[in-house]
PDB file of C-alpha atoms in Angstrom:
ATOM      1  CA  UNK A  94      -0.155  -0.172  -0.127  1.00 60.00           C
ATOM      2  CA  UNK A  95       1.050   3.409  -0.968  1.00 65.00           C
ATOM      3  CA  UNK A  96       0.393   6.818   0.501  1.00 67.00           C
ATOM      4  CA  UNK A  97      -1.761   8.601   0.621  1.00 74.00           C
ATOM      5  CA  UNK A  98      -3.551   6.079   2.667  1.00 79.00           C
ATOM      6  CA  UNK A  99      -7.449   6.290   3.193  1.00 81.00           C
ATOM      7  CA  UNK A 100      -8.671   7.756   6.497  1.00 85.00           C
ATOM      8  CA  UNK A 101     -10.227   4.336   7.648  1.00 84.00           C
ATOM      9  CA  UNK A 102      -7.016   2.709   7.071  1.00 84.00           C
ATOM     10  CA  UNK A 103      -5.153   5.300   9.116  1.00 83.00           C
ATOM     11  CA  UNK A 104      -7.886   5.173  11.910  1.00 85.00           C
ATOM     12  CA  UNK A 105      -7.677   1.436  11.990  1.00 86.00           C
ATOM     13  CA  UNK A 106      -3.869   1.490  12.372  1.00 84.00           C
ATOM     14  CA  UNK A 107      -3.359   4.076  14.978  1.00 84.00           C
ATOM     15  CA  UNK A 108      -6.407   2.439  17.015  1.00 84.00           C
ATOM     16  CA  UNK A 109      -4.711  -0.844  16.924  1.00 83.00           C
ATOM     17  CA  UNK A 110      -1.211   0.535  17.749  1.00 78.00           C
ATOM     18  CA  UNK A 111      -3.008   2.330  20.750  1.00 77.00           C
ATOM     19  CA  UNK A 112      -4.169  -0.824  22.008  1.00 74.00           C
ATOM     20  CA  UNK A 113      -0.882  -2.440  21.999  1.00 71.00           C
ATOM     21  CA  UNK A 114      -0.290  -3.717  18.492  1.00 78.00           C
ATOM     22  CA  UNK A 115       3.217  -4.141  17.421  1.00 78.00           C
ATOM     23  CA  UNK A 116       4.580  -1.837  14.745  1.00 79.00           C
ATOM     24  CA  UNK A 117       6.268  -4.988  13.031  1.00 80.00           C
ATOM     25  CA  UNK A 118       2.833  -6.932  12.869  1.00 81.00           C
ATOM     26  CA  UNK A 119       0.725  -3.673  11.887  1.00 83.00           C
ATOM     27  CA  UNK A 120       3.415  -3.135   8.903  1.00 81.00           C
ATOM     28  CA  UNK A 121       2.879  -6.993   7.392  1.00 83.00           C
ATOM     29  CA  UNK A 122      -0.850  -6.482   8.085  1.00 83.00           C
ATOM     30  CA  UNK A 123      -1.295  -3.399   6.091  1.00 82.00           C
ATOM     31  CA  UNK A 124       1.509  -3.607   3.764  1.00 84.00           C
ATOM     32  CA  UNK A 125       3.380  -0.143   4.888  1.00 82.00           C
ATOM     33  CA  UNK A 126       6.449   0.558   6.185  1.00 83.00           C
ATOM     34  CA  UNK A 127       7.171   1.027   9.958  1.00 81.00           C
ATOM     35  CA  UNK A 128       8.237   4.796   9.644  1.00 83.00           C
ATOM     36  CA  UNK A 129       4.695   5.656   8.046  1.00 83.00           C
ATOM     37  CA  UNK A 130       3.116   4.017  11.123  1.00 80.00           C
ATOM     38  CA  UNK A 131       5.204   6.199  13.260  1.00 80.00           C
ATOM     39  CA  UNK A 132       4.111   9.133  11.199  1.00 82.00           C
ATOM     40  CA  UNK A 133       0.321   8.214  11.301  1.00 83.00           C
ATOM     41  CA  UNK A 134       0.426   7.969  15.162  1.00 83.00           C
ATOM     42  CA  UNK A 135       2.202  11.305  15.568  1.00 82.00           C
ATOM     43  CA  UNK A 136      -0.175  13.101  13.255  1.00 81.00           C
ATOM     44  CA  UNK A 137      -3.100  12.112  15.119  1.00 81.00           C
ATOM     45  CA  UNK A 138      -1.587  13.418  18.218  1.00 79.00           C
ATOM     46  CA  UNK A 139      -0.795  10.307  20.156  1.00 76.00           C
ATOM     47  CA  UNK A 140       2.499   9.146  21.558  1.00 71.00           C
ATOM     48  CA  UNK A 141       4.915   6.897  19.643  1.00 70.00           C
ATOM     49  CA  UNK A 142       6.426   4.394  22.111  1.00 65.00           C
ATOM     50  CA  UNK A 143      10.075   4.294  22.824  1.00 62.00           C
ATOM     51  CA  UNK A 144      12.310   1.046  21.930  1.00 51.00           C
ATOM     52  CA  UNK A 145      11.644  -0.280  25.952  1.00 56.00           C
ATOM     53  CA  UNK A 146       7.914   0.623  25.823  1.00 57.00           C
ATOM     54  CA  UNK A 147       7.551  -1.113  22.481  1.00 52.00           C
ATOM     55  CA  UNK A 148       9.264  -4.202  24.002  1.00 53.00           C
ATOM     56  CA  UNK A 149       7.133  -4.430  27.155  1.00 55.00           C
ATOM     57  CA  UNK A 150       5.345  -7.230  28.269  1.00 60.00           C
ATOM     58  CA  UNK A 151       4.057  -6.679  32.029  1.00 75.00           C
ATOM     59  CA  UNK A 152       1.796  -3.654  32.869  1.00 84.00           C
ATOM     60  CA  UNK A 153       1.974  -1.559  35.851  1.00 90.00           C
ATOM     61  CA  UNK A 154       0.150   1.809  37.046  1.00 92.00           C
ATOM     62  CA  UNK A 155       2.845   4.020  35.568  1.00 90.00           C
ATOM     63  CA  UNK A 156       1.185   6.911  37.442  1.00 93.00           C
ATOM     64  CA  UNK A 157       1.631   5.387  40.793  1.00 96.00           C
ATOM     65  CA  UNK A 158       4.171   7.879  42.080  1.00 96.00           C
ATOM     66  CA  UNK A 159       2.914  10.843  40.224  1.00 95.00           C
ATOM     67  CA  UNK A 160       1.617  11.908  43.705  1.00 95.00           C
ATOM     68  CA  UNK A 161       1.908  10.894  47.093  1.00 97.00           C
ATOM     69  CA  UNK A 162      -1.718  11.066  48.147  1.00 95.00           C
ATOM     70  CA  UNK A 163      -2.434   7.808  50.160  1.00 96.00           C
ATOM     71  CA  UNK A 164      -0.789   5.995  52.885  1.00 97.00           C
ATOM     72  CA  UNK A 165       0.075   2.926  50.956  1.00 97.00           C
ATOM     73  CA  UNK A 166       2.013   5.255  48.366  1.00 97.00           C
ATOM     74  CA  UNK A 167       3.831   6.811  51.370  1.00 97.00           C
ATOM     75  CA  UNK A 168       4.578   3.431  52.940  1.00 97.00           C
ATOM     76  CA  UNK A 169       6.010   1.753  49.923  1.00 97.00           C
ATOM     77  CA  UNK A 170       7.934   5.019  48.951  1.00 97.00           C
ATOM     78  CA  UNK A 171       9.413   4.938  52.336  1.00 96.00           C
ATOM     79  CA  UNK A 172      10.389   1.189  51.769  1.00 96.00           C
ATOM     80  CA  UNK A 173      11.932   2.088  48.676  1.00 96.00           C
ATOM     81  CA  UNK A 174      14.106   4.861  50.271  1.00 95.00           C
ATOM     82  CA  UNK A 175      15.313   2.404  52.794  1.00 94.00           C
ATOM     83  CA  UNK A 176      15.650  -0.874  51.267  1.00 93.00           C
ATOM     84  CA  UNK A 177      14.705  -0.499  47.395  1.00 92.00           C
ATOM     85  CA  UNK A 178      17.480   0.125  44.634  1.00 91.00           C
ATOM     86  CA  UNK A 179      17.598   2.479  41.849  1.00 91.00           C
ATOM     87  CA  UNK A 180      19.496   1.026  39.036  1.00 86.00           C
ATOM     88  CA  UNK A 181      20.884   3.193  36.140  1.00 79.00           C
ATOM     89  CA  UNK A 182      21.007   1.278  32.637  1.00 71.00           C
ATOM     90  CA  UNK A 183      21.457   4.140  30.262  1.00 67.00           C
ATOM     91  CA  UNK A 184      21.202   7.733  30.491  1.00 62.00           C
ATOM     92  CA  UNK A 185      17.441   7.809  30.142  1.00 59.00           C
ATOM     93  CA  UNK A 186      16.705   4.328  31.579  1.00 69.00           C
ATOM     94  CA  UNK A 187      16.801   2.627  34.757  1.00 82.00           C
ATOM     95  CA  UNK A 188      15.012   0.034  36.934  1.00 89.00           C
ATOM     96  CA  UNK A 189      13.350  -0.079  40.513  1.00 93.00           C
ATOM     97  CA  UNK A 190      14.421  -3.196  42.323  1.00 93.00           C
ATOM     98  CA  UNK A 191      13.492  -4.306  45.897  1.00 95.00           C
ATOM     99  CA  UNK A 192      15.204  -7.714  47.199  1.00 93.00           C
ATOM    100  CA  UNK A 193      13.979  -9.241  50.235  1.00 94.00           C
ATOM    101  CA  UNK A 194      14.222 -12.732  52.229  1.00 92.00           C
ATOM    102  CA  UNK A 195      11.582 -15.030  50.869  1.00 92.00           C
ATOM    103  CA  UNK A 196      10.022 -15.042  54.182  1.00 92.00           C
ATOM    104  CA  UNK A 197       9.214 -11.504  53.583  1.00 93.00           C
ATOM    105  CA  UNK A 198       7.205 -12.696  50.072  1.00 94.00           C
ATOM    106  CA  UNK A 199       4.116 -11.219  51.348  1.00 95.00           C
ATOM    107  CA  UNK A 200       5.242  -7.985  51.717  1.00 96.00           C
ATOM    108  CA  UNK A 201       6.667  -7.957  48.095  1.00 95.00           C
ATOM    109  CA  UNK A 202       3.440  -9.298  46.749  1.00 96.00           C
ATOM    110  CA  UNK A 203       1.319  -6.458  48.632  1.00 96.00           C
ATOM    111  CA  UNK A 204       3.711  -4.021  46.747  1.00 96.00           C
ATOM    112  CA  UNK A 205       3.198  -5.649  43.348  1.00 95.00           C
ATOM    113  CA  UNK A 206      -0.847  -5.695  43.804  1.00 95.00           C
ATOM    114  CA  UNK A 207      -0.743  -1.949  45.113  1.00 96.00           C
ATOM    115  CA  UNK A 208       1.149  -0.920  41.974  1.00 95.00           C
ATOM    116  CA  UNK A 209      -1.002  -3.020  39.653  1.00 94.00           C
ATOM    117  CA  UNK A 210       2.097  -4.923  38.178  1.00 93.00           C
ATOM    118  CA  UNK A 211       1.187  -7.803  35.873  1.00 90.00           C
ATOM    119  CA  UNK A 212       4.899  -9.004  36.321  1.00 89.00           C
ATOM    120  CA  UNK A 213       5.238 -11.602  39.052  1.00 90.00           C
ATOM    121  CA  UNK A 214       7.832 -11.840  41.452  1.00 92.00           C
ATOM    122  CA  UNK A 215      10.837 -14.098  40.910  1.00 88.00           C
ATOM    123  CA  UNK A 216      13.280 -15.861  42.973  1.00 91.00           C
ATOM    124  CA  UNK A 217      16.858 -16.152  42.976  1.00 90.00           C
ATOM    125  CA  UNK A 218      19.189 -18.763  44.604  1.00 87.00           C
ATOM    126  CA  UNK A 219      23.036 -18.040  44.665  1.00 85.00           C
ATOM    127  CA  UNK A 220      25.854 -19.720  46.354  1.00 82.00           C
ATOM    128  CA  UNK A 221      27.878 -17.110  48.532  1.00 78.00           C
ATOM    129  CA  UNK A 222      31.804 -17.271  48.638  1.00 80.00           C
ATOM    130  CA  UNK A 223      31.279 -19.155  52.202  1.00 81.00           C
ATOM    131  CA  UNK A 224      29.761 -21.878  49.979  1.00 81.00           C
ATOM    132  CA  UNK A 225      26.257 -21.377  51.739  1.00 84.00           C
ATOM    133  CA  UNK A 226      23.225 -21.104  49.453  1.00 86.00           C
ATOM    134  CA  UNK A 227      21.064 -18.018  49.740  1.00 87.00           C
ATOM    135  CA  UNK A 228      17.753 -17.441  48.401  1.00 91.00           C
ATOM    136  CA  UNK A 229      15.971 -13.862  47.515  1.00 93.00           C
ATOM    137  CA  UNK A 230      12.623 -12.594  46.391  1.00 94.00           C
ATOM    138  CA  UNK A 231      12.831  -9.796  43.900  1.00 93.00           C
ATOM    139  CA  UNK A 232      10.195  -7.181  42.850  1.00 95.00           C
ATOM    140  CA  UNK A 233      11.539  -5.168  39.648  1.00 92.00           C
ATOM    141  CA  UNK A 234       9.900  -2.747  37.268  1.00 91.00           C
ATOM    142  CA  UNK A 235      11.765  -0.805  34.284  1.00 85.00           C
ATOM    143  CA  UNK A 236       8.836   1.480  33.436  1.00 86.00           C
ATOM    144  CA  UNK A 237      10.562   4.833  32.770  1.00 85.00           C
ATOM    145  CA  UNK A 238       7.792   6.707  34.264  1.00 89.00           C
ATOM    146  CA  UNK A 239       7.925   5.166  37.387  1.00 92.00           C
ATOM    147  CA  UNK A 240      11.543   5.481  37.374  1.00 91.00           C
ATOM    148  CA  UNK A 241      11.486   9.407  36.604  1.00 91.00           C
ATOM    149  CA  UNK A 242       8.924   9.989  39.400  1.00 94.00           C
ATOM    150  CA  UNK A 243      10.872   8.038  41.932  1.00 94.00           C
ATOM    151  CA  UNK A 244      13.880  10.124  40.987  1.00 92.00           C
ATOM    152  CA  UNK A 245      11.876  13.244  41.610  1.00 94.00           C
ATOM    153  CA  UNK A 246      10.706  11.850  45.092  1.00 95.00           C
ATOM    154  CA  UNK A 247      14.105  11.814  46.134  1.00 94.00           C
ATOM    155  CA  UNK A 248      15.498   8.442  45.442  1.00 93.00           C
ATOM    156  CA  UNK A 249      18.768   8.213  43.583  1.00 89.00           C
ATOM    157  CA  UNK A 250      21.352   5.581  42.587  1.00 90.00           C
ATOM    158  CA  UNK A 251      23.891   4.538  45.381  1.00 87.00           C
ATOM    159  CA  UNK A 252      21.634   6.329  47.983  1.00 89.00           C
ATOM    160  CA  UNK A 253      22.544   4.855  51.078  1.00 89.00           C
ATOM    161  CA  UNK A 254      24.960   7.482  52.575  1.00 90.00           C
ATOM    162  CA  UNK A 255      23.425  10.568  50.782  1.00 92.00           C
ATOM    163  CA  UNK A 256      19.779  10.050  50.735  1.00 94.00           C
ATOM    164  CA  UNK A 257      17.740  12.960  52.342  1.00 94.00           C
ATOM    165  CA  UNK A 258      14.553  13.217  54.202  1.00 96.00           C
ATOM    166  CA  UNK A 259      11.704  14.041  51.839  1.00 96.00           C
ATOM    167  CA  UNK A 260      10.392  17.853  51.662  1.00 95.00           C
ATOM    168  CA  UNK A 261       6.408  18.669  52.214  1.00 94.00           C
ATOM    169  CA  UNK A 262       5.941  18.606  48.416  1.00 94.00           C
ATOM    170  CA  UNK A 263       7.633  15.136  47.985  1.00 96.00           C
ATOM    171  CA  UNK A 264       5.658  13.518  51.043  1.00 96.00           C
ATOM    172  CA  UNK A 265       2.699  15.473  52.372  1.00 96.00           C
ATOM    173  CA  UNK A 266       2.620  16.021  56.141  1.00 95.00           C
ATOM    174  CA  UNK A 267      -0.514  14.004  56.571  1.00 96.00           C
ATOM    175  CA  UNK A 268       1.108  10.774  54.980  1.00 97.00           C
ATOM    176  CA  UNK A 269       4.383  11.000  56.700  1.00 97.00           C
ATOM    177  CA  UNK A 270       4.077   8.698  59.382  1.00 97.00           C
ATOM    178  CA  UNK A 271       3.169   5.966  56.899  1.00 97.00           C
ATOM    179  CA  UNK A 272       6.443   7.107  55.025  1.00 97.00           C
ATOM    180  CA  UNK A 273       8.544   6.623  58.217  1.00 97.00           C
ATOM    181  CA  UNK A 274       6.600   3.085  58.770  1.00 96.00           C
ATOM    182  CA  UNK A 275       8.050   1.977  55.394  1.00 96.00           C
ATOM    183  CA  UNK A 276      11.553   3.288  56.125  1.00 96.00           C
ATOM    184  CA  UNK A 277      11.285   1.320  59.254  1.00 96.00           C
ATOM    185  CA  UNK A 278      10.279  -1.836  57.695  1.00 95.00           C
ATOM    186  CA  UNK A 279      12.909  -1.504  55.163  1.00 94.00           C
ATOM    187  CA  UNK A 280      16.175  -0.526  57.137  1.00 93.00           C
ATOM    188  CA  UNK A 281      14.831  -0.639  60.807  1.00 93.00           C
ATOM    189  CA  UNK A 282      14.717  -3.201  63.547  1.00 91.00           C
ATOM    190  CA  UNK A 283      13.279  -3.744  67.100  1.00 91.00           C
ATOM    191  CA  UNK A 284      14.890  -5.997  69.381  1.00 85.00           C
ATOM    192  CA  UNK A 285      13.858  -7.248  72.896  1.00 81.00           C
ATOM    193  CA  UNK A 286      15.874  -8.688  75.584  1.00 73.00           C
ATOM    194  CA  UNK A 287      16.014  -8.736  79.318  1.00 64.00           C
ATOM    195  CA  UNK A 288      18.319  -6.613  81.522  1.00 57.00           C
ATOM    196  CA  UNK A 289      20.533  -9.258  83.291  1.00 55.00           C
ATOM    197  CA  UNK A 290      19.165 -10.279  86.427  1.00 52.00           C
ATOM    198  CA  UNK A 291      16.939  -7.180  86.407  1.00 52.00           C
ATOM    199  CA  UNK A 292      13.274  -6.774  86.936  1.00 51.00           C
ATOM    200  CA  UNK A 293      12.528  -5.130  83.500  1.00 55.00           C
ATOM    201  CA  UNK A 294      12.955  -6.076  79.810  1.00 61.00           C
ATOM    202  CA  UNK A 295      15.135  -4.159  77.186  1.00 67.00           C
ATOM    203  CA  UNK A 296      14.031  -3.184  73.966  1.00 77.00           C
ATOM    204  CA  UNK A 297      15.067  -0.624  71.414  1.00 83.00           C
ATOM    205  CA  UNK A 298      14.016   0.679  67.872  1.00 89.00           C
ATOM    206  CA  UNK A 299      16.476   1.537  65.445  1.00 90.00           C
ATOM    207  CA  UNK A 300      16.673   2.918  61.961  1.00 90.00           C
ATOM    208  CA  UNK A 301      19.851   2.623  59.754  1.00 90.00           C
ATOM    209  CA  UNK A 302      20.334   5.290  56.987  1.00 89.00           C
ATOM    210  CA  UNK A 303      22.528   8.370  55.785  1.00 93.00           C
ATOM    211  CA  UNK A 304      23.171  10.805  58.532  1.00 94.00           C
ATOM    212  CA  UNK A 305      21.292  13.704  56.653  1.00 94.00           C
ATOM    213  CA  UNK A 306      18.229  11.698  56.807  1.00 95.00           C
ATOM    214  CA  UNK A 307      18.511  10.714  60.437  1.00 95.00           C
ATOM    215  CA  UNK A 308      19.282  14.069  61.586  1.00 96.00           C
ATOM    216  CA  UNK A 309      16.059  15.261  59.952  1.00 96.00           C
ATOM    217  CA  UNK A 310      14.153  12.254  61.207  1.00 96.00           C
ATOM    218  CA  UNK A 311      15.600  12.966  64.689  1.00 96.00           C
ATOM    219  CA  UNK A 312      14.239  16.635  64.452  1.00 96.00           C
ATOM    220  CA  UNK A 313      10.823  15.644  63.257  1.00 96.00           C
ATOM    221  CA  UNK A 314      10.396  13.105  66.020  1.00 96.00           C
ATOM    222  CA  UNK A 315      11.359  15.714  68.705  1.00 95.00           C
ATOM    223  CA  UNK A 316       9.703  18.799  67.458  1.00 94.00           C
ATOM    224  CA  UNK A 317       6.547  17.194  66.416  1.00 93.00           C
ATOM    225  CA  UNK A 318       5.969  14.561  68.982  1.00 92.00           C
ATOM    226  CA  UNK A 319       8.269  14.651  71.700  1.00 92.00           C
ATOM    227  CA  UNK A 320      10.226  11.352  70.978  1.00 94.00           C
ATOM    228  CA  UNK A 321      13.674  11.460  72.140  1.00 93.00           C
ATOM    229  CA  UNK A 322      16.243   9.531  70.130  1.00 94.00           C
ATOM    230  CA  UNK A 323      20.068   9.034  69.687  1.00 94.00           C
ATOM    231  CA  UNK A 324      22.178   8.903  66.669  1.00 95.00           C
ATOM    232  CA  UNK A 325      24.984   6.727  66.445  1.00 93.00           C
ATOM    233  CA  UNK A 326      27.526   6.781  63.399  1.00 93.00           C
ATOM    234  CA  UNK A 327      29.969   4.250  62.006  1.00 90.00           C
ATOM    235  CA  UNK A 328      32.713   4.835  59.433  1.00 90.00           C
ATOM    236  CA  UNK A 329      32.282   3.436  56.133  1.00 88.00           C
ATOM    237  CA  UNK A 330      35.131   2.854  53.223  1.00 86.00           C
ATOM    238  CA  UNK A 331      33.633   6.083  51.589  1.00 83.00           C
ATOM    239  CA  UNK A 332      33.911   9.529  53.322  1.00 84.00           C
ATOM    240  CA  UNK A 333      30.531   9.631  54.596  1.00 88.00           C
ATOM    241  CA  UNK A 334      29.367   7.601  57.866  1.00 91.00           C
ATOM    242  CA  UNK A 335      26.605   5.406  58.103  1.00 91.00           C
ATOM    243  CA  UNK A 336      24.049   6.408  60.725  1.00 94.00           C
ATOM    244  CA  UNK A 337      21.837   4.671  63.159  1.00 94.00           C
ATOM    245  CA  UNK A 338      18.788   6.334  65.158  1.00 95.00           C
ATOM    246  CA  UNK A 339      17.905   4.808  68.087  1.00 94.00           C
ATOM    247  CA  UNK A 340      14.818   5.002  70.505  1.00 94.00           C
ATOM    248  CA  UNK A 341      15.281   3.328  73.768  1.00 90.00           C
ATOM    249  CA  UNK A 342      12.790   4.816  76.355  1.00 89.00           C
ATOM    250  CA  UNK A 343       9.648   2.908  76.744  1.00 89.00           C
ATOM    251  CA  UNK A 344       7.069   5.780  76.415  1.00 90.00           C
ATOM    252  CA  UNK A 345       8.951   7.010  73.260  1.00 92.00           C
ATOM    253  CA  UNK A 346       8.922   3.461  71.889  1.00 92.00           C
ATOM    254  CA  UNK A 347       5.150   3.027  72.579  1.00 92.00           C
ATOM    255  CA  UNK A 348       4.534   6.415  70.836  1.00 93.00           C
ATOM    256  CA  UNK A 349       6.593   5.422  67.915  1.00 95.00           C
ATOM    257  CA  UNK A 350       4.576   2.430  67.505  1.00 94.00           C
ATOM    258  CA  UNK A 351       0.959   4.086  68.022  1.00 94.00           C
ATOM    259  CA  UNK A 352       1.780   6.807  65.374  1.00 95.00           C
ATOM    260  CA  UNK A 353       3.511   4.441  62.848  1.00 96.00           C
ATOM    261  CA  UNK A 354       1.092   2.085  62.737  1.00 96.00           C
ATOM    262  CA  UNK A 355      -1.830   4.066  63.165  1.00 95.00           C
ATOM    263  CA  UNK A 356      -2.738   4.211  59.193  1.00 95.00           C
ATOM    264  CA  UNK A 357      -0.535   1.010  58.171  1.00 94.00           C
ATOM    265  CA  UNK A 358      -1.749  -0.261  54.952  1.00 91.00           C
ATOM    266  CA  UNK A 359       0.131  -3.405  55.520  1.00 95.00           C
ATOM    267  CA  UNK A 360       2.217  -4.766  58.031  1.00 95.00           C
ATOM    268  CA  UNK A 361       5.549  -6.777  57.995  1.00 95.00           C
ATOM    269  CA  UNK A 362       4.599  -9.546  60.352  1.00 92.00           C
ATOM    270  CA  UNK A 363       7.865 -10.299  61.785  1.00 91.00           C
ATOM    271  CA  UNK A 364       8.557  -6.799  62.971  1.00 93.00           C
ATOM    272  CA  UNK A 365       5.043  -6.029  63.965  1.00 94.00           C
ATOM    273  CA  UNK A 366       5.084  -8.986  66.122  1.00 93.00           C
ATOM    274  CA  UNK A 367       7.711  -7.873  68.146  1.00 90.00           C
ATOM    275  CA  UNK A 368       5.997  -4.609  68.862  1.00 91.00           C
ATOM    276  CA  UNK A 369       3.057  -6.576  69.886  1.00 91.00           C
ATOM    277  CA  UNK A 370       4.917  -8.874  72.171  1.00 88.00           C
ATOM    278  CA  UNK A 371       6.580  -5.650  73.901  1.00 88.00           C
ATOM    279  CA  UNK A 372       3.543  -4.113  74.380  1.00 88.00           C
ATOM    280  CA  UNK A 373       1.962  -6.978  75.788  1.00 87.00           C
ATOM    281  CA  UNK A 374       4.139  -6.739  78.713  1.00 84.00           C
ATOM    282  CA  UNK A 375       3.445  -3.106  79.640  1.00 86.00           C
ATOM    283  CA  UNK A 376       0.076  -1.433  80.938  1.00 87.00           C
ATOM    284  CA  UNK A 377      -0.351   2.226  80.657  1.00 86.00           C
ATOM    285  CA  UNK A 378      -0.369   4.614  83.686  1.00 81.00           C
ATOM    286  CA  UNK A 379      -2.633   7.427  83.779  1.00 76.00           C
ATOM    287  CA  UNK A 380      -0.696  10.351  82.256  1.00 74.00           C
ATOM    288  CA  UNK A 381      -0.470  13.580  84.351  1.00 74.00           C
ATOM    289  CA  UNK A 382      -1.524  17.408  82.857  1.00 73.00           C
ATOM    290  CA  UNK A 383       1.426  18.038  80.210  1.00 69.00           C
ATOM    291  CA  UNK A 384       3.234  14.700  80.794  1.00 76.00           C
ATOM    292  CA  UNK A 385       3.797  11.717  78.460  1.00 75.00           C
ATOM    293  CA  UNK A 386       2.005   8.635  79.469  1.00 81.00           C
ATOM    294  CA  UNK A 387       3.815   6.116  81.739  1.00 84.00           C
ATOM    295  CA  UNK A 388       3.888   2.471  81.604  1.00 85.00           C
ATOM    296  CA  UNK A 389       4.215  -0.163  84.032  1.00 81.00           C
ATOM    297  CA  UNK A 390       5.548  -3.773  83.632  1.00 79.00           C
ATOM    298  CA  UNK A 391       2.465  -6.271  84.114  1.00 76.00           C
ATOM    299  CA  UNK A 392       4.987  -8.882  85.808  1.00 71.00           C
ATOM    300  CA  UNK A 393       7.985  -7.753  87.429  1.00 65.00           C
ATOM    301  CA  UNK A 394      11.178  -9.893  87.999  1.00 63.00           C
ATOM    302  CA  UNK A 395      12.480  -9.314  91.271  1.00 66.00           C
ATOM    303  CA  UNK A 396      16.393  -8.745  91.881  1.00 69.00           C
ATOM    304  CA  UNK A 397      18.262 -11.885  93.386  1.00 75.00           C
ATOM    305  CA  UNK A 398      20.502 -11.613  96.253  1.00 82.00           C
ATOM    306  CA  UNK A 399      23.547 -11.662  93.975  1.00 82.00           C
ATOM    307  CA  UNK A 400      22.306  -8.570  92.108  1.00 76.00           C
ATOM    308  CA  UNK A 401      21.110  -6.500  95.184  1.00 82.00           C
ATOM    309  CA  UNK A 402      24.550  -7.088  96.865  1.00 86.00           C
ATOM    310  CA  UNK A 403      26.316  -5.708  93.559  1.00 83.00           C
ATOM    311  CA  UNK A 404      23.669  -2.628  93.420  1.00 81.00           C
ATOM    312  CA  UNK A 405      24.605  -1.863  97.049  1.00 86.00           C
ATOM    313  CA  UNK A 406      28.130  -1.973  96.394  1.00 86.00           C
ATOM    314  CA  UNK A 407      27.753  -0.025  93.650  1.00 84.00           C
ATOM    315  CA  UNK A 408      25.739   2.413  95.366  1.00 84.00           C
ATOM    316  CA  UNK A 409      28.292   2.837  98.367  1.00 85.00           C
ATOM    317  CA  UNK A 410      31.145   3.567  95.951  1.00 83.00           C
ATOM    318  CA  UNK A 411      29.146   6.317  94.622  1.00 80.00           C
ATOM    319  CA  UNK A 412      28.390   7.759  98.179  1.00 80.00           C
ATOM    320  CA  UNK A 413      25.071   6.744  98.143  1.00 78.00           C
ATOM    321  CA  UNK A 414      23.125   5.182 100.932  1.00 71.00           C
ATOM    322  CA  UNK A 415      21.382   1.808 100.824  1.00 65.00           C
TER     323      UNK A 415
END
């Protein structure tokens, strides 16, 4: 077929192209060159797909990160901030990857369904240098609209030591705690233990991240909700240190839990269960005016004679009466 083409042929080609027909197949079907098809599409005000888009097999909600306007989006963005990876392929292309232990597959599946991705999770088994076999679960998308939006929201390549806390125009304040929950689920932990021979349990919440990120997070926690935290730094092979934000006080841990999980769209079970276990050991005492709530252990383990003797000796050494 030679130009000029009948209008009904042009309309049919453009319609089929928009519905996902391959340029190669249309060229054979209508007996025209691929360049003619591109011209038709452009002249009708439609978008010509890039090479990577034309090769696409799996669909996804490409507008998912255009705007953070839900708790689910904020939580997933926070998780990508912490534990996701932005791979750069070429100047104009890249990929978003999230790799977890297979025991957290349900979390990746939730992310996949939230983003309406048709691409299934895939699993990889590798043998490490120590001879041990390790398995991993992968969520991957190469859609350039998503990659571009993620970059605009603050995620960069090799971000571990440089990533910054999001601004108001990136993550609105009403969704900020869902974002923090995602960060905690990605790079945070809660550990439980017992003070040696003591009457209480020991717990702590920690979040690893870049120093600029944790300094901003610490400021937000203190100024907005009076949650006290400490920041530890560890040197790295690069010039920049890695930092760990720690929350150790009982009332602050409880406050963090209440705020972070208030609007949780999905919970990483192994971390949430530790919070639930910790809360189950305390009962909240009535708060005085202007003060934080206090918490009392439901069951207290008494000091044994050996620990009491040690404490009395320590007290006398410091000039205290026993």
